[in-house]
Amino acid sequence: MELNSDIQPVLKGGFRCNLCEIHVPNKASLDDHLKGRRHQKLSSVRATRKAQAESSLFVTGFARETSQLQLVDHFQQFGPVAEVIMDKDKGVYAIVEFSETEGMQSAFSHPQHTLEGQKLCVKPREKKEFRYIPKKKQYPRNLHLSVEHLSRELCQAASVNEQMQRVVECFQLSESEKKVRNLLVELLQGVFTEFFPECCVQPFGSSVNTFDIHSCDLDLFLDLENTKSFQARAKGSSDQAEECQSEDIQSEDSILSDIDLSTASPAEVLDLVAVVLRKCVPGVHKVQVLSSARLPVVKFSHRELDLQGDITINNRLAVRNTRFLQLCSKLDARLHPLVYSIRYWAKQKELAGNPFGGGPLLNNYALTLLIIFFLQNQDPPVLLSVNQLKEMACEEEDCVIEGWDCTFPSQPISVPPSKNTEDLCALLAGFFSFYGQFDFAGSVISLREGQALSITGFLNKIEEDEVMERRKKAGDRGLKTIRLGPVNVLDPFELCHNVAGNLNERTQKCFRRECEEAAKYCRSLQYQRKSTKGKVWGLVRLFAPLDGRARGLTGGTERELSISIPFKAAMLPDLVCSQLRLAGGHFRQLWFEKVCHAVVRVFQDVLKCSVAPSDGPVKDMMRREETEHGAVTDTNAAAHVGTDNEDVKQDYIIDCTLPARENGKNVQEANNNCASDTCPSTSSKECSPRDSVHVGLKRLLSCGDDTLGSPPSKRQMLDSGSKHPSALWHCLLWHRVWVGRRKVRHNLLKNLREASKPEGGSIELETQVTACIAQEHEEAQKLLEFTLEAEVLGCTEDTQTVLKFTPGEDHAGLFQDFFHFLESFLPKMTVKLLEKLE
Ligand code: UTP
């Protein structure tokens, strides 16, 4: 059989077409291929290229400013010129293509070409072998790469390990994208130096921490330390001898004279930065100063480069933690694909990636720290704890920023390689099982120590920590009080910053649930082995977007109506804090009791709701008596705070009253509607909230020292067998307390004379606001009824009281609005009340 030169027989069988770079199994398919469109097209392209090469000249030696037209004019004396291609950037060479080979030959045989006085060098064009280069795959410039597209790409891989590497390839910035970012940084450095002499623009975050993706923003730290010194020097010298001002100092007059960097607030400096950005940096638009953010920031966009940027000052720690992430990435190559894969998974499951950095989802930094923590906790560890790394640093690498020890080796060579040999596939599965079972509620994740600390242990530790105490006194960034929440991930350096402090209970639950699901899937063969039948396998199913059912729990229409009150030691009065500390393992119950007390007060006193105990798991425990109003109720009591454990159901009881306003109709309605036989009648007297907690208390739990005095045996019972303490109420809402609230508040404040303005605002003022709203509607009617269930979540210790709402009939569709209002109002008011606890 005579073979075309492009075709080669293959030893294993079949043929290879070198032109099209494909393998065909037999002669019949080879014939089809040779006649096929692809082969025909490539053959014809190759023939055209060959002809073009044979009729082209490679020309150099012309002046830099020479145009294409001048070259065409010069060469067409030898024959028609089809095209002139110039190396525009360098202006060094041109390819002159003639329509016919004769033209080229005639020009080539011409002894000397001269153009505008320059001697040209003319050679035949180099003949390159034609090779088909498949078009490089272009991925969309963001994380929203279509799932189908990514799935196709991943299914072609041979193993999960390879799939994870492909995820990196799909998302990471290309070299040219990185170059563009660097150029923008250089441009900004140049411009800012004009206005803030000796300043330094330093990128941090995803652009440089090795976990970049196409759409990631450009985080920049504008370091003005040297500018401050410059300004001080300039001031000193101008005071001494105005006439001797240097040029630099004169330039300082232009903008730095508007501000004293040593005393200006970050917001003032950022305002100035924003002006420079708006007026002096080409392509920059949408400049916005966010001065109330945790770290004030100027946001901007670049039109042509299609990227967003953030500029912060006072953010040296972020530059340092970026170096830490870079180091981790270099220490173990498995971190990189793990981070890309888990970030994408978390994005698909709607657990991470707040577009504007707010809201209750994980940010990328927090997620990356969770991954590093997981790797620190493998046996043997893949990565070392920050404390261990610190030991490996040499003296010159000592680094303290804002009082925080940020020492770690600058080079990976100082750290011995990990003995852990698990592959990516196993580590990814391990990540999911690790966090699927993690006790988030009772733990503080510390990368510094490489282990999870118990919340009480952690609180005791920070209390004892002298350094922290000193920082607290100094009032610097050191002890902003740590914000503990449903997920606690300590920054590895700024040890009072919970990088997951923005998460709510719902996100924590979803994160755990999705991890559990993923761990289950990772145990299946479908995850571990490539499908031979073309089915989806490996990462593809893991990356499936959140389905509708699961979305219901994370924020869709069927979302769970719950509000969390996080445990925050810092906002409690000192006395309560020490009570909690003394309560040891019981601090959760004690704290829960205080929260329930505050929540009932908000509904009852501030919002004028009727709150009554409801049929709950603890119903049988309640001793009931006829009240003077004829309703059946617990002895002066209403809601029951207890545990699900049969042995310890006695706990404590909160009294509830109907609306403070005396309204027979309301009372009757409430009695009819509140949890049937357990509904309390209204108490006509104003019931002090403190009374309402203590009256009729039969408790293991109570406010104040009582708890501490409870018998140890019962305490043990609570500890050993108790589930989550819980309470259940049935509530009636009488007024549209959420409508026009702001206006009423505004008017109230306007009309009140300074002296009679409610103390400290909130509780008293909000109570008055509700009273005004109530007054406007003389005939109060039951608007809504709902049950409210409170429980503390967690297995060992807990930090969250979760309030779950179940609306009753709601024909007018009011509950969503009311709940929306409660989502911000209730935690705020509860916190206010907790702050005032005695
Ligand atoms: P991001 O969470 O934005 O992470 O924090 P990222 O890796 O840049 O991801 P993109 O930009 O969302 O794709 C950016 C940087 O801000 C600092 C860290 O240096 C982080 O790399 N940061 C963030 C903190 O120091 N503390 C935080 O709580 C959050």
Tab-separated table of N, CA and C in Angstrom, residues 171-299:
chain	number	residue	atom	x	y	z
A	171	PHE	N	-8.329	27.871	35.753
A	171	PHE	CA	-8.673	29.116	36.442
A	171	PHE	C	-7.525	30.093	36.648
A	172	GLN	N	-6.293	29.573	36.683
A	172	GLN	CA	-5.245	30.507	37.109
A	172	GLN	C	-4.946	31.564	36.050
A	173	LEU	N	-4.403	32.678	36.498
A	173	LEU	CA	-4.092	33.783	35.598
A	173	LEU	C	-3.011	33.350	34.612
A	174	SER	N	-3.163	33.801	33.373
A	174	SER	CA	-2.112	33.498	32.402
A	174	SER	C	-0.948	34.458	32.654
A	175	GLU	N	0.181	34.149	32.055
A	175	GLU	CA	1.347	35.018	32.234
A	175	GLU	C	1.042	36.440	31.789
A	176	SER	N	0.294	36.547	30.669
A	176	SER	CA	0.038	37.907	30.174
A	176	SER	C	-0.907	38.653	31.117
A	177	GLU	N	-1.852	37.931	31.708
A	177	GLU	CA	-2.729	38.599	32.675
A	177	GLU	C	-1.914	39.106	33.878
A	178	LYS	N	-0.952	38.284	34.285
A	178	LYS	CA	-0.117	38.688	35.426
A	178	LYS	C	0.702	39.921	35.069
A	179	LYS	N	1.195	39.902	33.820
A	179	LYS	CA	2.026	41.021	33.351
A	179	LYS	C	1.223	42.315	33.397
A	180	VAL	N	-0.021	42.214	32.930
A	180	VAL	CA	-0.882	43.387	32.890
A	180	VAL	C	-1.090	43.936	34.297
A	181	ARG	N	-1.294	43.044	35.250
A	181	ARG	CA	-1.478	43.482	36.625
A	181	ARG	C	-0.217	44.173	37.148
A	182	ASN	N	0.924	43.570	36.814
A	182	ASN	CA	2.176	44.198	37.261
A	182	ASN	C	2.332	45.595	36.684
A	183	LEU	N	1.931	45.717	35.397
A	183	LEU	CA	2.053	47.040	34.768
A	183	LEU	C	1.176	48.057	35.474
A	184	LEU	N	-0.027	47.612	35.861
A	184	LEU	CA	-0.927	48.545	36.552
A	184	LEU	C	-0.318	48.949	37.901
A	185	VAL	N	0.290	47.965	38.575
A	185	VAL	CA	0.918	48.289	39.867
A	185	VAL	C	2.031	49.317	39.640
A	186	GLU	N	2.814	49.103	38.571
A	186	GLU	CA	3.904	50.053	38.277
A	186	GLU	C	3.353	51.438	37.986
A	187	LEU	N	2.265	51.449	37.220
A	187	LEU	CA	1.660	52.740	36.881
A	187	LEU	C	1.193	53.456	38.154
A	188	LEU	N	0.534	52.703	39.020
A	188	LEU	CA	0.037	53.314	40.252
A	188	LEU	C	1.198	53.780	41.132
A	189	GLN	N	2.252	52.960	41.167
A	189	GLN	CA	3.425	53.359	41.966
A	189	GLN	C	3.953	54.702	41.447
A	190	GLY	N	4.033	54.802	40.127
A	190	GLY	CA	4.548	56.040	39.525
A	190	GLY	C	3.678	57.230	39.890
A	191	VAL	N	2.370	57.055	39.721
A	191	VAL	CA	1.463	58.184	39.972
A	191	VAL	C	1.461	58.555	41.451
A	192	PHE	N	1.352	57.549	42.312
A	192	PHE	CA	1.280	57.866	43.742
A	192	PHE	C	2.584	58.512	44.243
A	193	THR	N	3.706	58.082	43.665
A	193	THR	CA	4.972	58.664	44.116
A	193	THR	C	4.992	60.175	43.863
A	194	GLU	N	4.327	60.580	42.783
A	194	GLU	CA	4.251	62.012	42.490
A	194	GLU	C	3.585	62.770	43.629
A	195	PHE	N	2.573	62.147	44.198
A	195	PHE	CA	1.765	62.846	45.206
A	195	PHE	C	2.168	62.488	46.634
A	196	PHE	N	2.614	61.263	46.811
A	196	PHE	CA	3.031	60.819	48.145
A	196	PHE	C	4.479	60.338	48.031
A	197	PRO	N	5.434	61.278	48.046
A	197	PRO	CA	6.830	60.883	47.829
A	197	PRO	C	7.241	59.740	48.755
A	198	GLU	N	8.019	58.836	48.193
A	198	GLU	CA	8.596	57.687	48.914
A	198	GLU	C	7.565	56.652	49.365
A	199	CYS	N	6.367	56.747	48.843
A	199	CYS	CA	5.367	55.728	49.197
A	199	CYS	C	5.706	54.415	48.491
A	200	CYS	N	5.037	53.358	48.895
A	200	CYS	CA	5.295	52.072	48.238
A	200	CYS	C	3.976	51.343	48.013
A	201	VAL	N	3.734	50.933	46.786
A	201	VAL	CA	2.495	50.207	46.472
A	201	VAL	C	2.821	48.716	46.458
A	202	GLN	N	2.194	47.970	47.367
A	202	GLN	CA	2.513	46.533	47.442
A	202	GLN	C	1.269	45.688	47.202
A	203	PRO	N	1.303	44.841	46.185
A	203	PRO	CA	0.143	43.962	45.984
A	203	PRO	C	0.092	42.870	47.049
A	204	PHE	N	-1.081	42.451	47.420
A	204	PHE	CA	-1.239	41.285	48.303
A	204	PHE	C	-2.492	40.545	47.848
A	205	GLY	N	-2.833	39.487	48.562
A	205	GLY	CA	-4.052	38.745	48.204
A	205	GLY	C	-3.869	37.898	46.962
A	206	SER	N	-4.984	37.552	46.344
A	206	SER	CA	-4.960	36.509	45.322
A	206	SER	C	-4.086	36.815	44.113
A	207	SER	N	-3.861	38.090	43.795
A	207	SER	CA	-3.026	38.377	42.622
A	207	SER	C	-1.618	37.837	42.802
A	208	VAL	N	-1.177	37.765	44.067
A	208	VAL	CA	0.219	37.378	44.291
A	208	VAL	C	0.397	36.206	45.250
A	209	ASN	N	-0.703	35.705	45.835
A	209	ASN	CA	-0.500	34.657	46.845
A	209	ASN	C	-0.444	33.251	46.241
A	210	THR	N	-0.398	33.165	44.947
A	210	THR	CA	-0.327	31.922	44.150
A	210	THR	C	-1.687	31.257	43.966
A	211	PHE	N	-2.755	31.857	44.486
A	211	PHE	CA	-4.080	31.257	44.280
A	211	PHE	C	-4.947	32.169	43.414
A	212	ASP	N	-4.325	32.752	42.409
A	212	ASP	CA	-5.034	33.697	41.546
A	212	ASP	C	-6.018	32.995	40.622
A	213	ILE	N	-7.084	33.699	40.298
A	213	ILE	CA	-8.001	33.207	39.255
A	213	ILE	C	-8.306	34.374	38.319
A	214	HIS	N	-8.858	34.043	37.142
A	214	HIS	CA	-9.017	35.080	36.120
A	214	HIS	C	-9.707	36.344	36.620
A	215	SER	N	-10.736	36.164	37.435
A	215	SER	CA	-11.514	37.355	37.781
A	215	SER	C	-11.070	37.999	39.090
A	216	CYS	N	-9.968	37.515	39.671
A	216	CYS	CA	-9.675	37.998	41.029
A	216	CYS	C	-9.296	39.481	41.028
A	217	ASP	N	-9.601	40.106	42.159
A	217	ASP	CA	-9.343	41.546	42.190
A	217	ASP	C	-7.866	41.806	42.513
A	218	LEU	N	-7.500	43.057	42.407
A	218	LEU	CA	-6.118	43.430	42.664
A	218	LEU	C	-6.085	44.170	43.997
A	219	ASP	N	-5.608	43.476	45.040
A	219	ASP	CA	-5.544	44.092	46.367
A	219	ASP	C	-4.205	44.793	46.524
A	220	LEU	N	-4.257	46.066	46.910
A	220	LEU	CA	-3.013	46.822	47.033
A	220	LEU	C	-2.910	47.489	48.398
A	221	PHE	N	-1.721	47.470	48.909
A	221	PHE	CA	-1.453	48.174	50.169
A	221	PHE	C	-0.593	49.382	49.838
A	222	LEU	N	-1.110	50.548	50.156
A	222	LEU	CA	-0.329	51.767	49.911
A	222	LEU	C	0.400	52.102	51.211
A	223	ASP	N	1.680	51.850	51.201
A	223	ASP	CA	2.483	52.036	52.416
A	223	ASP	C	2.984	53.476	52.454
A	224	LEU	N	2.500	54.226	53.443
A	224	LEU	CA	2.848	55.651	53.505
A	224	LEU	C	3.808	55.963	54.649
A	225	GLU	N	4.418	54.922	55.223
A	225	GLU	CA	5.315	55.161	56.356
A	225	GLU	C	6.438	56.123	55.984
A	226	ASN	N	7.088	55.840	54.840
A	226	ASN	CA	8.211	56.699	54.437
A	226	ASN	C	7.725	58.086	54.048
A	227	THR	N	6.501	58.126	53.527
A	227	THR	CA	5.957	59.443	53.143
A	227	THR	C	5.746	60.290	54.395
A	228	LYS	N	5.325	59.619	55.459
A	228	LYS	CA	5.123	60.328	56.725
A	228	LYS	C	6.453	60.951	57.171
A	229	SER	N	7.519	60.144	57.127
A	229	SER	CA	8.825	60.673	57.538
A	229	SER	C	9.227	61.806	56.609
A	230	PHE	N	8.955	61.598	55.341
A	230	PHE	CA	9.282	62.637	54.364
A	230	PHE	C	8.584	63.941	54.736
A	231	GLN	N	7.304	63.775	55.079
A	231	GLN	CA	6.529	64.973	55.395
A	231	GLN	C	7.083	65.652	56.654
A	232	ALA	N	7.443	64.805	57.627
A	232	ALA	CA	7.979	65.374	58.866
A	232	ALA	C	9.276	66.127	58.576
A	233	ARG	N	10.113	65.492	57.748
A	233	ARG	CA	11.388	66.145	57.398
A	233	ARG	C	11.135	67.462	56.691
A	234	ALA	N	10.194	67.379	55.764
A	234	ALA	CA	9.897	68.561	54.958
A	234	ALA	C	9.416	69.698	55.853
A	235	LYS	N	8.579	69.341	56.801
A	235	LYS	CA	8.047	70.348	57.723
A	235	LYS	C	9.166	70.989	58.510
A	236	GLY	N	10.041	70.083	59.044
A	236	GLY	CA	11.155	70.565	59.849
A	236	GLY	C	12.008	71.535	59.067
A	237	SER	N	12.340	71.130	57.862
A	237	SER	CA	13.242	71.994	57.106
A	237	SER	C	12.554	73.277	56.657
A	238	SER	N	11.247	73.186	56.384
A	238	SER	CA	10.583	74.414	55.947
A	238	SER	C	10.448	75.386	57.112
A	239	ASP	N	10.338	74.805	58.340
A	239	ASP	CA	10.306	75.680	59.500
A	239	ASP	C	11.644	76.393	59.663
A	240	GLN	N	12.700	75.616	59.401
A	240	GLN	CA	14.028	76.203	59.620
A	240	GLN	C	14.391	77.225	58.550
A	241	ALA	N	14.235	76.811	57.322
A	241	ALA	CA	14.687	77.731	56.265
A	241	ALA	C	13.818	77.592	55.033
A	242	GLU	N	12.835	78.405	54.956
A	242	GLU	CA	11.891	78.297	53.835
A	242	GLU	C	12.597	78.414	52.500
A	243	GLU	N	13.570	79.283	52.480
A	243	GLU	CA	14.235	79.552	51.207
A	243	GLU	C	15.061	78.371	50.715
A	244	CYS	N	15.363	77.408	51.620
A	244	CYS	CA	16.200	76.279	51.187
A	244	CYS	C	15.390	75.070	50.749
A	245	GLN	N	14.145	75.246	50.491
A	245	GLN	CA	13.320	74.074	50.171
A	245	GLN	C	13.852	73.329	48.947
A	246	SER	N	13.883	72.036	49.085
A	246	SER	CA	14.278	71.219	47.935
A	246	SER	C	13.095	71.118	46.986
A	247	GLU	N	13.383	70.600	45.815
A	247	GLU	CA	12.308	70.451	44.819
A	247	GLU	C	11.218	69.524	45.317
A	248	ASP	N	11.685	68.426	45.956
A	248	ASP	CA	10.720	67.458	46.476
A	248	ASP	C	9.780	68.114	47.448
A	249	ILE	N	10.387	68.915	48.298
A	249	ILE	CA	9.573	69.528	49.326
A	249	ILE	C	8.569	70.485	48.708
A	250	GLN	N	9.035	71.133	47.631
A	250	GLN	CA	8.076	72.023	46.972
A	250	GLN	C	6.914	71.220	46.392
A	251	SER	N	7.271	70.046	45.824
A	251	SER	CA	6.179	69.260	45.249
A	251	SER	C	5.237	68.795	46.349
A	252	GLU	N	5.778	68.614	47.531
A	252	GLU	CA	4.940	68.214	48.661
A	252	GLU	C	3.865	69.248	48.915
A	253	ASP	N	4.191	70.511	48.645
A	253	ASP	CA	3.205	71.572	48.854
A	253	ASP	C	1.914	71.281	48.116
A	254	SER	N	2.021	70.629	46.953
A	254	SER	CA	0.855	70.488	46.105
A	254	SER	C	-0.257	69.679	46.744
A	255	ILE	N	0.076	68.549	47.330
A	255	ILE	CA	-1.021	67.749	47.872
A	255	ILE	C	-0.818	67.437	49.355
A	256	LEU	N	0.406	67.183	49.723
A	256	LEU	CA	0.631	66.836	51.116
A	256	LEU	C	0.404	68.023	52.047
A	257	SER	N	0.373	69.195	51.483
A	257	SER	CA	0.108	70.340	52.353
A	257	SER	C	-1.342	70.335	52.824
A	258	ASP	N	-2.184	69.531	52.134
A	258	ASP	CA	-3.597	69.466	52.533
A	258	ASP	C	-3.818	68.563	53.738
A	259	ILE	N	-2.808	67.816	54.092
A	259	ILE	CA	-3.063	66.774	55.093
A	259	ILE	C	-1.816	66.530	55.931
A	260	ASP	N	-2.036	66.221	57.194
A	260	ASP	CA	-0.893	65.840	58.017
A	260	ASP	C	-0.990	64.322	58.222
A	261	LEU	N	-0.128	63.605	57.553
A	261	LEU	CA	-0.251	62.135	57.559
A	261	LEU	C	-0.102	61.537	58.954
A	262	SER	N	0.599	62.228	59.832
A	262	SER	CA	0.797	61.626	61.153
A	262	SER	C	-0.466	61.713	62.003
A	263	THR	N	-1.370	62.615	61.660
A	263	THR	CA	-2.577	62.727	62.499
A	263	THR	C	-3.873	62.419	61.724
A	264	ALA	N	-3.783	62.374	60.396
A	264	ALA	CA	-5.017	62.190	59.603
A	264	ALA	C	-5.618	60.807	59.845
A	265	SER	N	-6.938	60.746	59.770
A	265	SER	CA	-7.593	59.444	59.917
A	265	SER	C	-7.443	58.673	58.605
A	266	PRO	N	-7.561	57.350	58.658
A	266	PRO	CA	-7.475	56.572	57.415
A	266	PRO	C	-8.467	57.073	56.370
A	267	ALA	N	-9.659	57.449	56.820
A	267	ALA	CA	-10.675	57.898	55.857
A	267	ALA	C	-10.210	59.156	55.130
A	268	GLU	N	-9.556	60.054	55.872
A	268	GLU	CA	-9.079	61.295	55.237
A	268	GLU	C	-8.000	60.992	54.201
A	269	VAL	N	-7.096	60.085	54.573
A	269	VAL	CA	-6.024	59.746	53.631
A	269	VAL	C	-6.622	59.072	52.394
A	270	LEU	N	-7.585	58.181	52.643
A	270	LEU	CA	-8.159	57.458	51.502
A	270	LEU	C	-8.948	58.394	50.588
A	271	ASP	N	-9.535	59.426	51.164
A	271	ASP	CA	-10.212	60.409	50.313
A	271	ASP	C	-9.227	61.028	49.331
A	272	LEU	N	-8.057	61.289	49.836
A	272	LEU	CA	-7.027	61.889	48.990
A	272	LEU	C	-6.562	60.886	47.924
A	273	VAL	N	-6.392	59.646	48.367
A	273	VAL	CA	-5.996	58.590	47.423
A	273	VAL	C	-7.040	58.489	46.311
A	274	ALA	N	-8.305	58.593	46.701
A	274	ALA	CA	-9.385	58.487	45.712
A	274	ALA	C	-9.301	59.637	44.704
A	275	VAL	N	-8.969	60.813	45.186
A	275	VAL	CA	-8.851	61.954	44.265
A	275	VAL	C	-7.742	61.698	43.253
A	276	VAL	N	-6.604	61.204	43.750
A	276	VAL	CA	-5.477	60.928	42.846
A	276	VAL	C	-5.887	59.870	41.814
A	277	LEU	N	-6.562	58.847	42.302
A	277	LEU	CA	-6.979	57.772	41.386
A	277	LEU	C	-7.896	58.321	40.292
A	278	ARG	N	-8.890	59.111	40.729
A	278	ARG	CA	-9.881	59.636	39.775
A	278	ARG	C	-9.249	60.547	38.741
A	279	LYS	N	-8.350	61.403	39.234
A	279	LYS	CA	-7.872	62.452	38.338
A	279	LYS	C	-6.613	62.082	37.565
A	280	CYS	N	-5.830	61.179	38.106
A	280	CYS	CA	-4.498	61.036	37.509
A	280	CYS	C	-4.165	59.660	36.951
A	281	VAL	N	-5.011	58.680	37.160
A	281	VAL	CA	-4.643	57.356	36.634
A	281	VAL	C	-5.528	57.021	35.436
A	282	PRO	N	-4.916	56.955	34.257
A	282	PRO	CA	-5.711	56.689	33.063
A	282	PRO	C	-6.450	55.358	33.159
A	283	GLY	N	-7.704	55.346	32.720
A	283	GLY	CA	-8.479	54.101	32.659
A	283	GLY	C	-9.207	53.772	33.947
A	284	VAL	N	-8.867	54.498	35.030
A	284	VAL	CA	-9.509	54.165	36.307
A	284	VAL	C	-10.871	54.839	36.402
A	285	HIS	N	-11.855	54.094	36.834
A	285	HIS	CA	-13.178	54.677	37.056
A	285	HIS	C	-13.853	53.966	38.229
A	286	LYS	N	-15.088	54.351	38.526
A	286	LYS	CA	-15.834	53.779	39.653
A	286	LYS	C	-15.010	53.789	40.944
A	287	VAL	N	-14.469	54.921	41.275
A	287	VAL	CA	-13.665	55.023	42.503
A	287	VAL	C	-14.596	55.302	43.681
A	288	GLN	N	-14.438	54.539	44.727
A	288	GLN	CA	-15.369	54.654	45.853
A	288	GLN	C	-14.606	54.425	47.156
A	289	VAL	N	-14.810	55.300	48.119
A	289	VAL	CA	-14.136	55.112	49.417
A	289	VAL	C	-15.106	54.430	50.374
A	290	LEU	N	-14.691	53.313	50.954
A	290	LEU	CA	-15.520	52.663	51.979
A	290	LEU	C	-14.812	52.851	53.309
A	291	SER	N	-15.186	53.923	54.000
A	291	SER	CA	-14.416	54.215	55.212
A	291	SER	C	-14.937	53.470	56.427
A	292	SER	N	-16.136	52.851	56.312
A	292	SER	CA	-16.652	52.169	57.502
A	292	SER	C	-16.336	50.674	57.505
A	293	ALA	N	-15.604	50.200	56.493
A	293	ALA	CA	-15.253	48.775	56.460
A	293	ALA	C	-14.273	48.468	57.603
A	294	ARG	N	-14.127	47.161	57.920
A	294	ARG	CA	-13.195	46.768	58.982
A	294	ARG	C	-11.835	47.418	58.735
A	295	LEU	N	-11.425	47.348	57.475
A	295	LEU	CA	-10.249	48.099	57.079
A	295	LEU	C	-10.713	49.053	55.991
A	296	PRO	N	-10.707	50.349	56.255
A	296	PRO	CA	-11.166	51.287	55.229
A	296	PRO	C	-10.426	51.057	53.907
A	297	VAL	N	-11.136	51.241	52.828
A	297	VAL	CA	-10.586	50.842	51.527
A	297	VAL	C	-11.073	51.781	50.427
A	298	VAL	N	-10.269	51.980	49.400
A	298	VAL	CA	-10.760	52.651	48.190
A	298	VAL	C	-10.919	51.573	47.129
A	299	LYS	N	-12.118	51.492	46.571
A	299	LYS	CA	-12.355	50.514	45.515
A	299	LYS	C	-12.284	51.230	44.174
